CSV table of C-alpha atoms and ligand atoms in Angstrom, one decimal:
chain,number,residue,atom,x,y,z
A,286,UNK,CA,20.8,-15.7,15.2
A,287,UNK,CA,17.4,-14.3,15.9
A,288,UNK,CA,14.8,-17.0,15.4
A,289,UNK,CA,11.8,-15.3,17.0
A,290,UNK,CA,8.7,-16.4,15.1
A,291,UNK,CA,5.9,-13.9,14.4
A,292,UNK,CA,2.6,-14.7,12.7
A,293,UNK,CA,1.3,-11.7,10.8
A,294,UNK,CA,-2.4,-11.2,10.0
A,295,UNK,CA,-3.7,-8.6,7.6
A,296,UNK,CA,-7.4,-8.0,6.9
A,297,UNK,CA,-7.8,-4.2,6.6
A,298,UNK,CA,-9.4,-4.1,3.1
A,299,UNK,CA,-10.1,-6.8,0.6
A,300,UNK,CA,-7.1,-9.1,1.0
A,301,UNK,CA,-6.9,-11.7,3.7
A,302,UNK,CA,-3.2,-12.3,4.1
A,303,UNK,CA,-1.1,-14.3,6.7
A,304,UNK,CA,2.6,-14.6,6.9
A,305,UNK,CA,5.2,-16.4,9.1
A,306,UNK,CA,8.4,-14.5,9.9
A,307,UNK,CA,11.5,-15.9,11.6
A,308,UNK,CA,13.9,-13.2,12.7
A,309,UNK,CA,13.5,-10.9,9.7
A,310,UNK,CA,13.2,-13.7,7.2
A,311,UNK,CA,9.8,-14.5,5.6
A,312,UNK,CA,9.0,-18.3,5.8
A,313,UNK,CA,5.6,-17.9,4.1
A,314,UNK,CA,3.3,-15.2,2.9
A,315,UNK,CA,-0.2,-16.3,1.8
A,316,UNK,CA,-2.6,-13.8,0.2
A,317,UNK,CA,-6.3,-14.7,-0.4
A,318,UNK,CA,-7.6,-12.0,-2.6
A,319,UNK,CA,-11.3,-11.3,-2.8
A,320,UNK,CA,-12.0,-11.1,-6.6
A,321,UNK,CA,-15.7,-10.8,-6.1
A,322,UNK,CA,-15.4,-7.0,-5.6
A,323,UNK,CA,-14.5,-6.5,-9.3
A,324,UNK,CA,-18.1,-7.0,-10.4
A,325,UNK,CA,-19.3,-4.1,-8.1
A,326,UNK,CA,-16.6,-1.7,-9.3
A,327,UNK,CA,-15.1,-1.3,-5.9
A,328,UNK,CA,-14.7,-2.9,-2.4
A,329,UNK,CA,-18.1,-3.6,-0.8
A,330,UNK,CA,-17.3,-3.4,3.0
A,331,UNK,CA,-20.0,-5.8,4.0
A,332,UNK,CA,-18.9,-8.5,1.6
A,333,UNK,CA,-15.2,-7.9,2.4
A,334,UNK,CA,-15.9,-8.5,6.1
A,335,UNK,CA,-17.8,-11.8,5.4
A,336,UNK,CA,-15.1,-13.0,3.0
A,337,UNK,CA,-12.4,-12.4,5.6
A,338,UNK,CA,-14.4,-14.6,8.0
A,339,UNK,CA,-14.6,-17.3,5.4
A,340,UNK,CA,-10.9,-17.2,4.5
A,341,UNK,CA,-9.1,-16.3,7.7
A,342,UNK,CA,-8.7,-19.8,9.3
A,343,UNK,CA,-7.7,-21.5,6.1
A,344,UNK,CA,-5.2,-18.7,5.2
A,345,UNK,CA,-3.6,-19.1,8.7
A,346,UNK,CA,-3.3,-22.8,8.2
A,347,UNK,CA,-1.9,-22.5,4.8
A,348,UNK,CA,0.8,-20.0,6.0
A,349,UNK,CA,1.8,-22.3,8.9
A,350,UNK,CA,1.9,-25.4,6.7
A,351,UNK,CA,4.0,-23.8,4.0
A,352,UNK,CA,6.4,-22.3,6.6
A,353,UNK,CA,6.6,-25.8,8.3
A,354,UNK,CA,5.8,-24.1,11.6
A,355,UNK,CA,3.4,-25.3,14.3
A,356,UNK,CA,1.1,-23.0,16.2
A,357,UNK,CA,3.0,-23.7,19.5
A,358,UNK,CA,6.3,-22.6,17.9
A,359,UNK,CA,5.0,-19.0,17.4
A,360,UNK,CA,6.4,-16.3,19.7
A,361,UNK,CA,4.0,-13.5,18.9
A,362,UNK,CA,0.8,-12.8,17.0
A,363,UNK,CA,0.7,-9.5,15.0
A,364,UNK,CA,-2.4,-8.2,13.5
A,365,UNK,CA,-3.5,-5.0,11.7
A,366,UNK,CA,-5.5,-2.9,14.1
A,367,UNK,CA,-6.1,0.0,11.7
A,368,UNK,CA,-6.6,2.1,9.7
A,369,UNK,CA,-8.9,0.4,7.2
A,370,UNK,CA,-12.5,-0.8,6.9
A,371,UNK,CA,-13.9,-1.4,10.3
A,372,UNK,CA,-15.8,-4.6,9.6
A,373,UNK,CA,-12.7,-6.1,7.8
A,374,UNK,CA,-10.3,-5.1,10.6
A,375,UNK,CA,-12.6,-6.6,13.2
A,376,UNK,CA,-12.3,-10.0,11.7
A,377,UNK,CA,-8.5,-10.0,11.9
A,378,UNK,CA,-8.4,-8.4,15.3
A,379,UNK,CA,-11.0,-10.8,16.8
A,380,UNK,CA,-9.3,-13.8,15.3
A,381,UNK,CA,-5.8,-12.7,16.6
A,382,UNK,CA,-7.3,-12.1,20.1
A,383,UNK,CA,-8.8,-15.6,20.1
A,384,UNK,CA,-5.6,-17.1,18.9
A,385,UNK,CA,-3.6,-15.2,21.6
A,386,UNK,CA,-5.9,-16.5,24.3
A,387,UNK,CA,-5.8,-20.0,23.1
A,388,UNK,CA,-2.0,-20.1,22.7
A,389,UNK,CA,-1.0,-17.7,25.5
A,390,UNK,CA,1.2,-15.9,23.0
A,391,UNK,CA,1.5,-12.1,23.1
A,392,UNK,CA,-0.6,-9.9,20.9
A,393,UNK,CA,1.0,-7.2,18.7
A,394,UNK,CA,-1.2,-4.4,17.3
A,395,UNK,CA,0.1,-3.1,14.0
A,396,UNK,CA,-0.5,0.2,12.2
A,397,UNK,CA,-1.2,-0.7,8.5
A,398,UNK,CA,0.6,2.2,6.9
A,399,UNK,CA,3.6,1.9,9.2
A,400,UNK,CA,3.8,-1.8,8.2
A,401,UNK,CA,3.9,-0.8,4.5
A,402,UNK,CA,7.0,1.2,5.3
A,403,UNK,CA,8.6,-1.4,7.6
A,404,UNK,CA,8.3,-4.1,4.9
A,405,UNK,CA,11.6,-2.6,3.7
A,406,UNK,CA,13.3,-4.4,6.7
A,407,UNK,CA,12.3,-7.9,5.5
A,408,UNK,CA,15.5,-9.8,4.8
A,409,UNK,CA,16.3,-10.1,1.1
A,410,UNK,CA,19.7,-11.2,-0.3
A,411,UNK,CA,19.6,-8.5,-3.0
A,412,UNK,CA,18.5,-5.6,-0.8
A,413,UNK,CA,20.2,-3.1,1.5
A,414,UNK,CA,18.0,-1.6,4.2
A,415,UNK,CA,17.5,2.1,4.6
A,416,UNK,CA,19.1,3.6,7.7
A,417,UNK,CA,17.3,6.0,10.0
A,418,UNK,CA,16.1,8.7,9.4
A,419,UNK,CA,14.7,8.2,6.0
A,420,UNK,CA,11.8,9.6,4.0
A,421,UNK,CA,9.0,7.4,2.6
A,422,UNK,CA,6.3,8.1,0.1
A,423,UNK,CA,3.4,5.8,1.1
A,424,UNK,CA,0.9,5.5,-1.7
A,425,UNK,CA,-2.1,3.1,-1.4
A,426,UNK,CA,-5.8,2.9,-2.1
A,427,UNK,CA,-6.6,4.8,1.0
A,428,UNK,CA,-3.6,7.0,1.8
A,429,UNK,CA,-1.0,9.2,0.2
A,430,UNK,CA,1.6,10.4,2.6
A,431,UNK,CA,5.2,11.7,2.8
A,432,UNK,CA,6.5,10.2,6.0
A,433,UNK,CA,9.7,11.0,8.0
A,434,UNK,CA,10.8,7.7,9.5
A,435,UNK,CA,12.9,8.4,12.6
A,436,UNK,CA,13.0,4.8,13.8
A,437,UNK,CA,10.9,1.7,13.4
A,438,UNK,CA,8.5,3.0,16.1
A,439,UNK,CA,8.6,6.7,15.5
A,440,UNK,CA,7.3,8.2,12.3
A,441,UNK,CA,5.9,11.6,11.4
A,442,UNK,CA,3.6,12.4,8.4
A,443,UNK,CA,5.1,15.6,6.9
A,444,UNK,CA,2.7,15.7,3.9
A,445,UNK,CA,-0.5,14.0,2.9
A,446,UNK,CA,-3.4,14.1,0.5
A,447,UNK,CA,-6.2,16.5,1.6
A,448,UNK,CA,-8.7,14.5,-0.4
A,449,UNK,CA,-8.4,11.3,-2.6
A,450,UNK,CA,-5.4,9.0,-2.3
A,451,UNK,CA,-3.2,8.3,-5.4
A,452,UNK,CA,-4.5,4.7,-5.6
A,453,UNK,CA,-8.1,6.1,-5.6
A,454,UNK,CA,-7.1,8.5,-8.4
A,455,UNK,CA,-5.8,5.5,-10.5
A,456,UNK,CA,-8.9,3.4,-9.7
A,457,UNK,CA,-11.4,6.2,-10.4
A,458,UNK,CA,-9.7,7.2,-13.6
A,459,UNK,CA,-9.8,3.5,-14.7
A,460,UNK,CA,-13.5,3.3,-13.9
A,461,UNK,CA,-14.1,6.4,-16.1
A,462,UNK,CA,-12.2,4.6,-18.9
A,463,UNK,CA,-14.5,1.6,-18.5
A,464,UNK,CA,-11.8,-0.6,-16.9
A,465,UNK,CA,-12.7,-3.0,-14.0
A,466,UNK,CA,-11.7,-2.6,-10.4
A,467,UNK,CA,-8.9,-2.3,-9.2
A,468,UNK,CA,-7.9,-0.2,-12.2
A,469,UNK,CA,-4.4,0.9,-11.1
A,470,UNK,CA,-2.6,-2.2,-12.3
A,471,UNK,CA,-4.6,-2.2,-15.6
A,472,UNK,CA,-3.7,1.5,-16.3
A,473,UNK,CA,0.0,0.5,-15.6
A,474,UNK,CA,-0.3,-2.3,-18.2
A,475,UNK,CA,-2.0,-0.4,-21.0
A,476,UNK,CA,0.1,2.7,-20.4
A,477,UNK,CA,3.1,0.8,-21.7
A,478,UNK,CA,1.7,0.9,-25.2
A,479,UNK,CA,0.6,4.6,-25.0
A,480,UNK,CA,1.9,8.1,-25.5
A,481,UNK,CA,2.1,9.8,-22.2
A,482,UNK,CA,2.4,13.3,-23.8
A,483,UNK,CA,-0.8,13.0,-25.9
A,484,UNK,CA,-3.3,14.4,-23.3
A,485,UNK,CA,-2.8,17.0,-20.7
A,486,UNK,CA,-4.8,17.1,-17.4
A,487,UNK,CA,-4.8,19.8,-14.8
A,488,UNK,CA,-2.4,19.5,-11.9
A,489,UNK,CA,-3.2,20.9,-8.4
A,490,UNK,CA,-1.5,23.8,-6.8
A,491,UNK,CA,-1.3,22.7,-3.1
A,492,UNK,CA,1.1,24.3,-0.7
A,493,UNK,CA,4.0,22.6,1.0
A,494,UNK,CA,4.1,18.8,1.1
A,495,UNK,CA,0.4,18.1,0.8
A,496,UNK,CA,-1.4,16.5,-2.2
A,497,UNK,CA,-4.8,16.7,-3.8
A,498,UNK,CA,-6.2,14.4,-6.4
A,499,UNK,CA,-9.8,15.4,-6.6
A,500,UNK,CA,-9.2,18.2,-9.1
A,501,UNK,CA,-7.5,15.7,-11.4
A,502,UNK,CA,-10.5,13.4,-11.2
A,503,UNK,CA,-12.8,16.3,-12.2
A,504,UNK,CA,-10.4,17.3,-15.0
A,505,UNK,CA,-10.4,13.7,-16.4
A,506,UNK,CA,-14.2,13.4,-16.2
A,507,UNK,CA,-14.8,16.8,-17.9
A,508,UNK,CA,-12.4,16.2,-20.7
A,509,UNK,CA,-13.5,12.6,-21.3
A,510,UNK,CA,-17.1,13.7,-21.6
A,511,UNK,CA,-16.2,16.5,-24.0
A,512,UNK,CA,-14.1,14.3,-26.2
A,513,UNK,CA,-16.7,11.5,-26.2
A,514,UNK,CA,-19.4,13.9,-27.3
A,515,UNK,CA,-17.3,14.8,-30.4
A,516,UNK,CA,-16.5,11.1,-31.0
A,517,UNK,CA,-18.4,8.4,-29.2
A,518,UNK,CA,-15.5,5.9,-29.7
A,519,UNK,CA,-13.0,8.3,-28.3
A,520,UNK,CA,-12.0,6.3,-25.2
A,521,UNK,CA,-11.8,3.0,-27.1
A,522,UNK,CA,-9.6,4.5,-29.8
A,523,UNK,CA,-7.3,6.3,-27.4
A,524,UNK,CA,-7.3,4.0,-24.4
A,525,UNK,CA,-3.5,3.3,-24.2
A,526,UNK,CA,-2.7,7.0,-24.7
A,527,UNK,CA,-5.2,8.0,-22.1
A,528,UNK,CA,-3.8,5.5,-19.6
A,529,UNK,CA,-0.2,6.7,-20.2
A,530,UNK,CA,-1.2,10.4,-19.9
A,531,UNK,CA,-3.2,9.9,-16.7
A,532,UNK,CA,-0.4,7.8,-15.2
A,533,UNK,CA,2.2,10.4,-16.2
A,534,UNK,CA,0.1,13.1,-14.5
A,535,UNK,CA,-0.3,11.2,-11.2
A,536,UNK,CA,3.4,10.3,-11.1
A,537,UNK,CA,4.4,13.9,-11.8
A,538,UNK,CA,2.2,15.2,-9.0
A,539,UNK,CA,3.7,12.6,-6.6
A,540,UNK,CA,7.2,13.4,-7.6
A,541,UNK,CA,7.0,17.2,-7.2
A,542,UNK,CA,6.4,16.9,-3.4
A,543,UNK,CA,9.1,14.2,-3.0
A,544,UNK,CA,11.7,16.5,-4.5
A,545,UNK,CA,10.4,19.3,-2.2
A,546,UNK,CA,10.6,16.9,0.8
A,547,UNK,CA,14.3,16.1,0.0
A,548,UNK,CA,15.1,19.8,-0.3
A,549,UNK,CA,13.3,20.8,2.9
A,550,UNK,CA,14.6,18.0,5.2
A,551,UNK,CA,18.0,17.5,3.7
A,552,UNK,CA,17.5,13.7,4.1
A,553,UNK,CA,19.2,11.7,1.3
A,554,UNK,CA,17.4,8.4,1.6
A,555,UNK,CA,13.9,7.9,0.2
A,556,UNK,CA,11.7,4.8,0.1
A,557,UNK,CA,8.5,4.0,-1.7
A,558,UNK,CA,5.7,1.9,-0.1
A,559,UNK,CA,2.1,0.8,-0.5
A,560,UNK,CA,0.0,-0.7,-3.4
A,561,UNK,CA,0.8,2.1,-5.9
A,562,UNK,CA,4.5,1.6,-5.4
A,563,UNK,CA,4.0,-1.4,-7.7
A,564,UNK,CA,3.4,1.1,-10.5
A,565,UNK,CA,6.2,0.7,-13.1
A,566,UNK,CA,6.3,4.3,-14.2
A,567,UNK,CA,6.4,5.6,-10.6
A,568,UNK,CA,9.2,3.2,-9.7
A,569,UNK,CA,11.3,4.2,-12.7
A,570,UNK,CA,10.7,8.0,-12.4
A,571,UNK,CA,11.3,7.9,-8.6
A,572,UNK,CA,14.7,6.1,-9.0
A,573,UNK,CA,15.8,8.4,-11.9
A,574,UNK,CA,14.8,11.7,-10.2
A,575,UNK,CA,16.2,10.8,-6.8
A,576,UNK,CA,19.4,9.6,-8.4
A,577,UNK,CA,19.8,13.1,-9.9
A,578,UNK,CA,19.5,14.6,-6.5
A,579,UNK,CA,22.1,12.2,-5.0
A,580,UNK,CA,19.4,10.4,-2.9
A,581,UNK,CA,19.5,6.6,-2.3
A,582,UNK,CA,16.2,4.9,-3.2
A,583,UNK,CA,14.5,1.9,-1.7
A,584,UNK,CA,11.7,0.3,-3.8
A,585,UNK,CA,9.8,-2.7,-2.4
A,586,UNK,CA,9.6,-6.1,-4.0
A,587,UNK,CA,6.3,-6.5,-5.8
A,588,UNK,CA,4.9,-9.0,-3.3
A,589,UNK,CA,5.3,-6.5,-0.5
A,590,UNK,CA,3.7,-3.5,-2.4
A,591,UNK,CA,0.0,-4.4,-2.1
A,592,UNK,CA,-1.4,-5.6,1.2
A,593,UNK,CA,0.3,-8.6,2.7
A,594,UNK,CA,0.8,-10.4,6.0
A,595,UNK,CA,4.6,-10.3,5.7
A,596,UNK,CA,4.7,-6.5,6.3
A,597,UNK,CA,2.4,-7.0,9.4
A,598,UNK,CA,4.7,-9.7,10.8
A,599,UNK,CA,7.8,-7.5,10.2
A,600,UNK,CA,6.1,-4.5,11.9
A,601,UNK,CA,5.0,-6.8,14.7
A,602,UNK,CA,8.6,-8.0,15.2
A,603,UNK,CA,9.7,-4.4,15.9
A,604,UNK,CA,6.9,-4.1,18.5
A,605,UNK,CA,7.8,-7.5,20.0
A,606,UNK,CA,11.5,-6.5,20.4
A,607,UNK,CA,10.4,-3.2,22.1
A,608,UNK,CA,8.0,-5.3,24.3
A,609,UNK,CA,5.0,-3.2,23.2
A,610,UNK,CA,2.1,-5.7,23.6
A,611,UNK,CA,-1.6,-5.4,23.4
A,612,UNK,CA,-4.2,-7.1,25.6
A,613,UNK,CA,-7.7,-8.4,25.1
A,614,UNK,CA,-9.1,-4.9,25.2
A,615,UNK,CA,-7.4,-4.1,21.8
A,616,UNK,CA,-10.0,-2.9,19.3
A,617,UNK,CA,-10.0,-2.4,15.5
A,618,UNK,CA,-9.8,1.3,14.6
A,619,UNK,CA,-10.9,2.4,11.2
A,620,UNK,CA,-9.0,5.7,11.8
A,621,UNK,CA,-5.7,5.4,13.4
A,622,UNK,CA,-3.1,8.1,13.7
A,623,UNK,CA,0.6,7.6,13.3
B,1719,LIG,O1,-1.7,-0.9,-0.4
B,1719,LIG,P1,-2.9,-1.5,-1.1
B,1719,LIG,O2,-2.9,-2.9,-1.5
B,1719,LIG,O3,-4.2,-1.3,-0.2
B,1719,LIG,C1,-4.5,-0.2,0.6
B,1719,LIG,O4,-3.9,-0.2,1.7
B,1719,LIG,O5,-5.2,0.6,0.1
B,1719,LIG,O6,-3.1,-0.5,-2.3
B,1719,LIG,C2,-4.1,-0.8,-3.3
B,1719,LIG,C3,-4.1,0.3,-4.4
B,1719,LIG,C4,-5.2,0.2,-5.3
B,1719,LIG,O7,-5.7,1.5,-5.5
B,1719,LIG,C5,-4.6,-0.3,-6.6
B,1719,LIG,O8,-5.2,0.2,-7.8
B,1719,LIG,C6,-3.2,0.3,-6.5
B,1719,LIG,O9,-2.9,0.1,-5.1
B,1719,LIG,N1,-2.2,-0.4,-7.4
B,1719,LIG,C7,-1.7,0.2,-8.4
B,1719,LIG,C8,-0.8,-0.8,-9.0
B,1719,LIG,N2,-0.9,-1.9,-8.3
B,1719,LIG,C9,-1.8,-1.6,-7.3
B,1719,LIG,N3,-1.8,1.5,-9.0
B,1719,LIG,C10,-1.1,1.7,-10.1
B,1719,LIG,N4,-0.2,0.9,-10.7
B,1719,LIG,C11,-0.1,-0.4,-10.2
B,1719,LIG,N5,0.7,-1.2,-10.8
B,1720,LIG,ZN1,-2.3,-1.2,2.2
């Protein structure tokens, strides 16, 4: 039995998260969320970086204690090296480098978006793993991509958003509705009580497998201001229907390209990954549509949708097995290609 122990450290945005993985089994996964950003209506990079510094050591300690693992039992230290907010990434990367020096354990530099995808290989009694190659729709606050996953180390982005990410579309729409940040989960919640057919927003016409969400943002803004002029209480009176209609539009846009990706690649396994994959309407529609096409679907557990150390540890394990190690020259990279 593989009992390699990997410590996974995530600090790319506003969640400080640390996990301990043994083989492909998670022993602990601690997330310290920075709730302070809600009052600013979005993540303030300078504050995020300072909060990571404040939380990182206690989060590592908590993860080790709850996994009942001592620092000297760890075989490798995995950390997100990018993409993400530079100041936030630097905290995790510097910490991991220091820990690697102090413990003489190898350093593993993880690509955040690849880690979202590789979370599908965390052991779970109720789950079968996708086999290679498979397709993955990665939808987060910063990225929207259709990825062809050839193996754990080789992935190709075959479609992406040319402007805003799907998570950004959710969050910006929520802000226009007067909802606090991050608005995605709130839209999901309120949409359950609304009529998704009530309002129609414009959908983009983008070729091939690429996405665009900036037109939708403009369409929502324009229509909301028009309706609010006619009735100042319009948003308040129609909040649930607005949430349901906006959510329905975003999910429809996402699904159109997923169907196209299946048809153009002939691959019959499709996974979802990233924060927006927690969206209940997206999960349901994705499973239904793919089932009709005869495609097997892989939907992550809720705790592995939004940012977490577990996915970083899992991605680090694949690097460890392939003996792809970093040295003290490793740097945080706000932009990092696949
Ligand atoms: O992957 P993630 O935690 O961070 C990034 O790597 O960006 O994704 C965060 C994004 C946010 O935009 C948040 O609003 C969105 O995921 N999100 C959701 C839901 N849960 C999180 N969007 C829609 N419905 C949800 N249930
Ligand atoms: Zn993420």
